[in-house]
Amino acid sequence: MQIQVVKSKIHRVKCTGAELNYIGSITIDEDLMDAANIIQGEKVQIVNNDNGERLDTYVIPGPRNSGEITLNGAAARKVAVGDTLILITYAFMELEAAKTFKPSLVFPDEATNLLK
């Protein structure tokens, strides 16, 4: 049996942009992606702590050491610049492996979105 578990989490980052006229996705500073073990094109859940919205989209890399967290396309309507977000990815794995699996948890600086 396989179950779905948290694979990666970027906790409490600020939304730095909302680009409605874009194809779609979320742009994430590539340093944050690496730290959280998230890859380009991976499905990510976005939880908006300020308005309660939850949505899924896919990741595209942003410039390193930029702190960029930009929601693109229709997702831009679910956030405002400055909102506090939690970004979560999930993975399927066998139950026994899941019991010992440790997700990649990243807690960036809340003012800059940069790694501490």
PDB file of N, CA and C in Angstrom, residues 24-100:
ATOM      1  N   GLY A  24       0.932  30.667 -16.216  1.00  0.00           N
ATOM      2  CA  GLY A  24       0.514  29.987 -14.997  1.00  0.00           C
ATOM      3  C   GLY A  24       1.699  29.514 -14.197  1.00  0.00           C
ATOM      4  N   SER A  25       1.486  29.081 -12.989  1.00  0.00           N
ATOM      5  CA  SER A  25       2.504  28.501 -12.124  1.00  0.00           C
ATOM      6  C   SER A  25       2.890  29.418 -10.977  1.00  0.00           C
ATOM      7  N   ILE A  26       3.907  28.987 -10.233  1.00  0.00           N
ATOM      8  CA  ILE A  26       4.510  29.796  -9.188  1.00  0.00           C
ATOM      9  C   ILE A  26       6.007  29.854  -9.455  1.00  0.00           C
ATOM     10  N   THR A  27       6.564  31.032  -9.401  1.00  0.00           N
ATOM     11  CA  THR A  27       8.003  31.220  -9.550  1.00  0.00           C
ATOM     12  C   THR A  27       8.601  31.268  -8.150  1.00  0.00           C
ATOM     13  N   ILE A  28       9.588  30.385  -7.908  1.00  0.00           N
ATOM     14  CA  ILE A  28      10.235  30.282  -6.599  1.00  0.00           C
ATOM     15  C   ILE A  28      11.737  30.442  -6.776  1.00  0.00           C
ATOM     16  N   ASP A  29      12.352  31.274  -5.928  1.00  0.00           N
ATOM     17  CA  ASP A  29      13.808  31.420  -5.882  1.00  0.00           C
ATOM     18  C   ASP A  29      14.434  30.017  -5.924  1.00  0.00           C
ATOM     19  N   GLU A  30      15.332  29.801  -6.876  1.00  0.00           N
ATOM     20  CA  GLU A  30      15.911  28.473  -7.060  1.00  0.00           C
ATOM     21  C   GLU A  30      16.704  27.999  -5.839  1.00  0.00           C
ATOM     22  N   ASP A  31      17.258  28.905  -5.052  1.00  0.00           N
ATOM     23  CA  ASP A  31      17.925  28.503  -3.807  1.00  0.00           C
ATOM     24  C   ASP A  31      16.929  27.866  -2.844  1.00  0.00           C
ATOM     25  N   LEU A  32      15.727  28.426  -2.761  1.00  0.00           N
ATOM     26  CA  LEU A  32      14.688  27.849  -1.907  1.00  0.00           C
ATOM     27  C   LEU A  32      14.248  26.487  -2.442  1.00  0.00           C
ATOM     28  N   MET A  33      14.131  26.388  -3.760  1.00  0.00           N
ATOM     29  CA  MET A  33      13.768  25.105  -4.370  1.00  0.00           C
ATOM     30  C   MET A  33      14.787  24.029  -4.002  1.00  0.00           C
ATOM     31  N   ASP A  34      16.065  24.350  -4.152  1.00  0.00           N
ATOM     32  CA  ASP A  34      17.112  23.376  -3.829  1.00  0.00           C
ATOM     33  C   ASP A  34      17.059  22.972  -2.361  1.00  0.00           C
ATOM     34  N   ALA A  35      16.918  23.958  -1.481  1.00  0.00           N
ATOM     35  CA  ALA A  35      16.897  23.687  -0.040  1.00  0.00           C
ATOM     36  C   ALA A  35      15.725  22.786   0.344  1.00  0.00           C
ATOM     37  N   ALA A  36      14.607  22.936  -0.365  1.00  0.00           N
ATOM     38  CA  ALA A  36      13.407  22.162  -0.058  1.00  0.00           C
ATOM     39  C   ALA A  36      13.273  20.899  -0.910  1.00  0.00           C
ATOM     40  N   ASN A  37      14.268  20.656  -1.772  1.00  0.00           N
ATOM     41  CA  ASN A  37      14.221  19.467  -2.626  1.00  0.00           C
ATOM     42  C   ASN A  37      13.003  19.478  -3.547  1.00  0.00           C
ATOM     43  N   ILE A  38      12.740  20.646  -4.134  1.00  0.00           N
ATOM     44  CA  ILE A  38      11.638  20.824  -5.085  1.00  0.00           C
ATOM     45  C   ILE A  38      12.252  21.020  -6.469  1.00  0.00           C
ATOM     46  N   ILE A  39      11.674  20.381  -7.481  1.00  0.00           N
ATOM     47  CA  ILE A  39      12.220  20.502  -8.834  1.00  0.00           C
ATOM     48  C   ILE A  39      11.269  21.270  -9.757  1.00  0.00           C
ATOM     49  N   GLN A  40      11.831  21.761 -10.844  1.00  0.00           N
ATOM     50  CA  GLN A  40      11.048  22.471 -11.848  1.00  0.00           C
ATOM     51  C   GLN A  40       9.918  21.577 -12.342  1.00  0.00           C
ATOM     52  N   GLY A  41       8.727  22.146 -12.426  1.00  0.00           N
ATOM     53  CA  GLY A  41       7.566  21.415 -12.922  1.00  0.00           C
ATOM     54  C   GLY A  41       6.828  20.612 -11.868  1.00  0.00           C
ATOM     55  N   GLU A  42       7.374  20.534 -10.670  1.00  0.00           N
ATOM     56  CA  GLU A  42       6.734  19.752  -9.615  1.00  0.00           C
ATOM     57  C   GLU A  42       5.442  20.423  -9.142  1.00  0.00           C
ATOM     58  N   LYS A  43       4.456  19.602  -8.843  1.00  0.00           N
ATOM     59  CA  LYS A  43       3.197  20.113  -8.304  1.00  0.00           C
ATOM     60  C   LYS A  43       3.435  20.613  -6.889  1.00  0.00           C
ATOM     61  N   VAL A  44       2.869  21.771  -6.578  1.00  0.00           N
ATOM     62  CA  VAL A  44       3.016  22.361  -5.257  1.00  0.00           C
ATOM     63  C   VAL A  44       1.659  22.886  -4.796  1.00  0.00           C
ATOM     64  N   GLN A  45       1.404  22.720  -3.504  1.00  0.00           N
ATOM     65  CA  GLN A  45       0.206  23.296  -2.902  1.00  0.00           C
ATOM     66  C   GLN A  45       0.616  24.609  -2.250  1.00  0.00           C
ATOM     67  N   ILE A  46      -0.165  25.645  -2.477  1.00  0.00           N
ATOM     68  CA  ILE A  46       0.076  26.948  -1.863  1.00  0.00           C
ATOM     69  C   ILE A  46      -1.027  27.193  -0.854  1.00  0.00           C
ATOM     70  N   VAL A  47      -0.635  27.502   0.376  1.00  0.00           N
ATOM     71  CA  VAL A  47      -1.570  27.823   1.446  1.00  0.00           C
ATOM     72  C   VAL A  47      -1.337  29.287   1.811  1.00  0.00           C
ATOM     73  N   ASN A  48      -2.369  30.096   1.683  1.00  0.00           N
ATOM     74  CA  ASN A  48      -2.259  31.525   1.982  1.00  0.00           C
ATOM     75  C   ASN A  48      -2.738  31.756   3.412  1.00  0.00           C
ATOM     76  N   ASN A  49      -1.803  32.102   4.299  1.00  0.00           N
ATOM     77  CA  ASN A  49      -2.157  32.313   5.705  1.00  0.00           C
ATOM     78  C   ASN A  49      -3.010  33.551   5.914  1.00  0.00           C
ATOM     79  N   ASP A  50      -2.979  34.498   4.982  1.00  0.00           N
ATOM     80  CA  ASP A  50      -3.700  35.751   5.165  1.00  0.00           C
ATOM     81  C   ASP A  50      -5.169  35.679   4.762  1.00  0.00           C
ATOM     82  N   ASN A  51      -5.505  34.860   3.767  1.00  0.00           N
ATOM     83  CA  ASN A  51      -6.904  34.814   3.345  1.00  0.00           C
ATOM     84  C   ASN A  51      -7.505  33.405   3.326  1.00  0.00           C
ATOM     85  N   GLY A  52      -6.709  32.389   3.697  1.00  0.00           N
ATOM     86  CA  GLY A  52      -7.221  31.027   3.777  1.00  0.00           C
ATOM     87  C   GLY A  52      -7.286  30.271   2.462  1.00  0.00           C
ATOM     88  N   GLU A  53      -6.893  30.903   1.358  1.00  0.00           N
ATOM     89  CA  GLU A  53      -6.925  30.224   0.058  1.00  0.00           C
ATOM     90  C   GLU A  53      -5.923  29.073   0.030  1.00  0.00           C
ATOM     91  N   ARG A  54      -6.305  28.018  -0.684  1.00  0.00           N
ATOM     92  CA  ARG A  54      -5.413  26.897  -0.955  1.00  0.00           C
ATOM     93  C   ARG A  54      -5.540  26.595  -2.438  1.00  0.00           C
ATOM     94  N   LEU A  55      -4.415  26.372  -3.091  1.00  0.00           N
ATOM     95  CA  LEU A  55      -4.443  26.048  -4.509  1.00  0.00           C
ATOM     96  C   LEU A  55      -3.242  25.213  -4.878  1.00  0.00           C
ATOM     97  N   ASP A  56      -3.341  24.523  -5.995  1.00  0.00           N
ATOM     98  CA  ASP A  56      -2.245  23.723  -6.531  1.00  0.00           C
ATOM     99  C   ASP A  56      -1.816  24.303  -7.864  1.00  0.00           C
ATOM    100  N   THR A  57      -0.518  24.270  -8.110  1.00  0.00           N
ATOM    101  CA  THR A  57       0.034  24.662  -9.398  1.00  0.00           C
ATOM    102  C   THR A  57       1.374  23.959  -9.548  1.00  0.00           C
ATOM    103  N   TYR A  58       2.188  24.383 -10.503  1.00  0.00           N
ATOM    104  CA  TYR A  58       3.504  23.777 -10.701  1.00  0.00           C
ATOM    105  C   TYR A  58       4.573  24.846 -10.567  1.00  0.00           C
ATOM    106  N   VAL A  59       5.789  24.406 -10.328  1.00  0.00           N
ATOM    107  CA  VAL A  59       6.901  25.293  -9.998  1.00  0.00           C
ATOM    108  C   VAL A  59       7.751  25.623 -11.216  1.00  0.00           C
ATOM    109  N   ILE A  60       8.133  26.899 -11.315  1.00  0.00           N
ATOM    110  CA  ILE A  60       9.193  27.296 -12.237  1.00  0.00           C
ATOM    111  C   ILE A  60      10.259  28.027 -11.415  1.00  0.00           C
ATOM    112  N   PRO A  61      11.532  27.821 -11.760  1.00  0.00           N
ATOM    113  CA  PRO A  61      12.603  28.430 -10.969  1.00  0.00           C
ATOM    114  C   PRO A  61      12.725  29.927 -11.219  1.00  0.00           C
ATOM    115  N   GLY A  62      12.973  30.643 -10.128  1.00  0.00           N
ATOM    116  CA  GLY A  62      13.245  32.072 -10.201  1.00  0.00           C
ATOM    117  C   GLY A  62      14.719  32.331  -9.931  1.00  0.00           C
ATOM    118  N   PRO A  63      15.160  33.554 -10.099  1.00  0.00           N
ATOM    119  CA  PRO A  63      16.567  33.882  -9.888  1.00  0.00           C
ATOM    120  C   PRO A  63      17.041  33.515  -8.482  1.00  0.00           C
ATOM    121  N   ARG A  64      18.245  32.965  -8.424  1.00  0.00           N
ATOM    122  CA  ARG A  64      18.833  32.587  -7.138  1.00  0.00           C
ATOM    123  C   ARG A  64      19.072  33.812  -6.264  1.00  0.00           C
ATOM    124  N   ASN A  65      18.920  33.615  -4.968  1.00  0.00           N
ATOM    125  CA  ASN A  65      19.172  34.652  -3.962  1.00  0.00           C
ATOM    126  C   ASN A  65      18.325  35.903  -4.183  1.00  0.00           C
ATOM    127  N   SER A  66      17.150  35.704  -4.789  1.00  0.00           N
ATOM    128  CA  SER A  66      16.252  36.837  -5.052  1.00  0.00           C
ATOM    129  C   SER A  66      15.109  36.893  -4.041  1.00  0.00           C
ATOM    130  N   GLY A  67      14.791  35.755  -3.428  1.00  0.00           N
ATOM    131  CA  GLY A  67      13.639  35.680  -2.542  1.00  0.00           C
ATOM    132  C   GLY A  67      12.312  35.709  -3.283  1.00  0.00           C
ATOM    133  N   GLU A  68      12.360  35.543  -4.600  1.00  0.00           N
ATOM    134  CA  GLU A  68      11.128  35.654  -5.390  1.00  0.00           C
ATOM    135  C   GLU A  68      10.147  34.534  -5.103  1.00  0.00           C
ATOM    136  N   ILE A  69       8.909  34.923  -4.864  1.00  0.00           N
ATOM    137  CA  ILE A  69       7.762  34.026  -4.741  1.00  0.00           C
ATOM    138  C   ILE A  69       6.622  34.729  -5.484  1.00  0.00           C
ATOM    139  N   THR A  70       6.447  34.389  -6.753  1.00  0.00           N
ATOM    140  CA  THR A  70       5.446  35.059  -7.595  1.00  0.00           C
ATOM    141  C   THR A  70       4.407  34.063  -8.071  1.00  0.00           C
ATOM    142  N   LEU A  71       3.136  34.371  -7.822  1.00  0.00           N
ATOM    143  CA  LEU A  71       2.034  33.571  -8.342  1.00  0.00           C
ATOM    144  C   LEU A  71       1.670  34.116  -9.716  1.00  0.00           C
ATOM    145  N   ASN A  72       1.572  33.204 -10.682  1.00  0.00           N
ATOM    146  CA  ASN A  72       1.341  33.582 -12.072  1.00  0.00           C
ATOM    147  C   ASN A  72       0.006  33.062 -12.572  1.00  0.00           C
ATOM    148  N   GLY A  73      -0.548  33.749 -13.567  1.00  0.00           N
ATOM    149  CA  GLY A  73      -1.802  33.310 -14.158  1.00  0.00           C
ATOM    150  C   GLY A  73      -2.965  33.459 -13.196  1.00  0.00           C
ATOM    151  N   ALA A  74      -3.937  32.567 -13.321  1.00  0.00           N
ATOM    152  CA  ALA A  74      -5.153  32.655 -12.506  1.00  0.00           C
ATOM    153  C   ALA A  74      -4.855  32.626 -11.009  1.00  0.00           C
ATOM    154  N   ALA A  75      -3.775  31.960 -10.611  1.00  0.00           N
ATOM    155  CA  ALA A  75      -3.408  31.883  -9.191  1.00  0.00           C
ATOM    156  C   ALA A  75      -3.115  33.261  -8.606  1.00  0.00           C
ATOM    157  N   ALA A  76      -2.762  34.207  -9.464  1.00  0.00           N
ATOM    158  CA  ALA A  76      -2.469  35.565  -8.993  1.00  0.00           C
ATOM    159  C   ALA A  76      -3.690  36.203  -8.338  1.00  0.00           C
ATOM    160  N   ARG A  77      -4.868  35.738  -8.678  1.00  0.00           N
ATOM    161  CA  ARG A  77      -6.093  36.279  -8.077  1.00  0.00           C
ATOM    162  C   ARG A  77      -6.300  35.791  -6.634  1.00  0.00           C
ATOM    163  N   LYS A  78      -5.537  34.794  -6.222  1.00  0.00           N
ATOM    164  CA  LYS A  78      -5.703  34.193  -4.894  1.00  0.00           C
ATOM    165  C   LYS A  78      -4.764  34.776  -3.839  1.00  0.00           C
ATOM    166  N   VAL A  79      -3.899  35.718  -4.256  1.00  0.00           N
ATOM    167  CA  VAL A  79      -2.905  36.291  -3.339  1.00  0.00           C
ATOM    168  C   VAL A  79      -2.806  37.798  -3.538  1.00  0.00           C
ATOM    169  N   ALA A  80      -2.196  38.427  -2.556  1.00  0.00           N
ATOM    170  CA  ALA A  80      -1.788  39.827  -2.679  1.00  0.00           C
ATOM    171  C   ALA A  80      -0.308  39.875  -2.328  1.00  0.00           C
ATOM    172  N   VAL A  81       0.410  40.764  -2.972  1.00  0.00           N
ATOM    173  CA  VAL A  81       1.819  40.933  -2.635  1.00  0.00           C
ATOM    174  C   VAL A  81       1.919  41.221  -1.142  1.00  0.00           C
ATOM    175  N   GLY A  82       2.812  40.505  -0.472  1.00  0.00           N
ATOM    176  CA  GLY A  82       2.982  40.639   0.969  1.00  0.00           C
ATOM    177  C   GLY A  82       2.287  39.561   1.781  1.00  0.00           C
ATOM    178  N   ASP A  83       1.368  38.802   1.158  1.00  0.00           N
ATOM    179  CA  ASP A  83       0.711  37.710   1.875  1.00  0.00           C
ATOM    180  C   ASP A  83       1.742  36.678   2.322  1.00  0.00           C
ATOM    181  N   THR A  84       1.479  36.049   3.461  1.00  0.00           N
ATOM    182  CA  THR A  84       2.340  34.989   3.979  1.00  0.00           C
ATOM    183  C   THR A  84       1.837  33.653   3.461  1.00  0.00           C
ATOM    184  N   LEU A  85       2.742  32.896   2.818  1.00  0.00           N
ATOM    185  CA  LEU A  85       2.391  31.647   2.179  1.00  0.00           C
ATOM    186  C   LEU A  85       3.183  30.483   2.755  1.00  0.00           C
ATOM    187  N   ILE A  86       2.597  29.302   2.680  1.00  0.00           N
ATOM    188  CA  ILE A  86       3.294  28.053   2.956  1.00  0.00           C
ATOM    189  C   ILE A  86       3.208  27.232   1.672  1.00  0.00           C
ATOM    190  N   LEU A  87       4.350  26.716   1.216  1.00  0.00           N
ATOM    191  CA  LEU A  87       4.430  25.938  -0.017  1.00  0.00           C
ATOM    192  C   LEU A  87       4.745  24.493   0.347  1.00  0.00           C
ATOM    193  N   ILE A  88       3.911  23.559  -0.131  1.00  0.00           N
ATOM    194  CA  ILE A  88       4.026  22.151   0.275  1.00  0.00           C
ATOM    195  C   ILE A  88       4.004  21.256  -0.958  1.00  0.00           C
ATOM    196  N   THR A  89       4.915  20.270  -0.989  1.00  0.00           N
ATOM    197  CA  THR A  89       4.845  19.211  -1.989  1.00  0.00           C
ATOM    198  C   THR A  89       4.632  17.889  -1.261  1.00  0.00           C
ATOM    199  N   TYR A  90       4.108  16.917  -1.986  1.00  0.00           N
ATOM    200  CA  TYR A  90       3.783  15.614  -1.423  1.00  0.00           C
ATOM    201  C   TYR A  90       4.394  14.512  -2.285  1.00  0.00           C
ATOM    202  N   ALA A  91       4.591  13.341  -1.695  1.00  0.00           N
ATOM    203  CA  ALA A  91       5.103  12.192  -2.435  1.00  0.00           C
ATOM    204  C   ALA A  91       4.336  10.941  -1.995  1.00  0.00           C
ATOM    205  N   PHE A  92       4.225  10.009  -2.913  1.00  0.00           N
ATOM    206  CA  PHE A  92       3.645   8.708  -2.594  1.00  0.00           C
ATOM    207  C   PHE A  92       4.775   7.761  -2.234  1.00  0.00           C
ATOM    208  N   MET A  93       4.579   6.979  -1.194  1.00  0.00           N
ATOM    209  CA  MET A  93       5.573   5.968  -0.829  1.00  0.00           C
ATOM    210  C   MET A  93       4.910   4.832  -0.069  1.00  0.00           C
ATOM    211  N   GLU A  94       5.650   3.757   0.010  1.00  0.00           N
ATOM    212  CA  GLU A  94       5.162   2.603   0.750  1.00  0.00           C
ATOM    213  C   GLU A  94       5.021   2.975   2.221  1.00  0.00           C
ATOM    214  N   LEU A  95       4.036   2.394   2.870  1.00  0.00           N
ATOM    215  CA  LEU A  95       3.734   2.704   4.256  1.00  0.00           C
ATOM    216  C   LEU A  95       4.959   2.560   5.162  1.00  0.00           C
ATOM    217  N   GLU A  96       5.711   1.491   5.033  1.00  0.00           N
ATOM    218  CA  GLU A  96       6.871   1.279   5.902  1.00  0.00           C
ATOM    219  C   GLU A  96       7.944   2.338   5.658  1.00  0.00           C
ATOM    220  N   ALA A  97       8.186   2.713   4.416  1.00  0.00           N
ATOM    221  CA  ALA A  97       9.164   3.761   4.115  1.00  0.00           C
ATOM    222  C   ALA A  97       8.695   5.103   4.659  1.00  0.00           C
ATOM    223  N   ALA A  98       7.405   5.350   4.593  1.00  0.00           N
ATOM    224  CA  ALA A  98       6.847   6.620   5.068  1.00  0.00           C
ATOM    225  C   ALA A  98       7.027   6.794   6.572  1.00  0.00           C
ATOM    226  N   LYS A  99       7.071   5.690   7.291  1.00  0.00           N
ATOM    227  CA  LYS A  99       7.210   5.771   8.752  1.00  0.00           C
ATOM    228  C   LYS A  99       8.536   6.387   9.175  1.00  0.00           C
ATOM    229  N   THR A 100       9.568   6.284   8.346  1.00  0.00           N
ATOM    230  CA  THR A 100      10.879   6.825   8.707  1.00  0.00           C
ATOM    231  C   THR A 100      11.315   7.987   7.813  1.00  0.00           C
TER     232      THR A 100
END
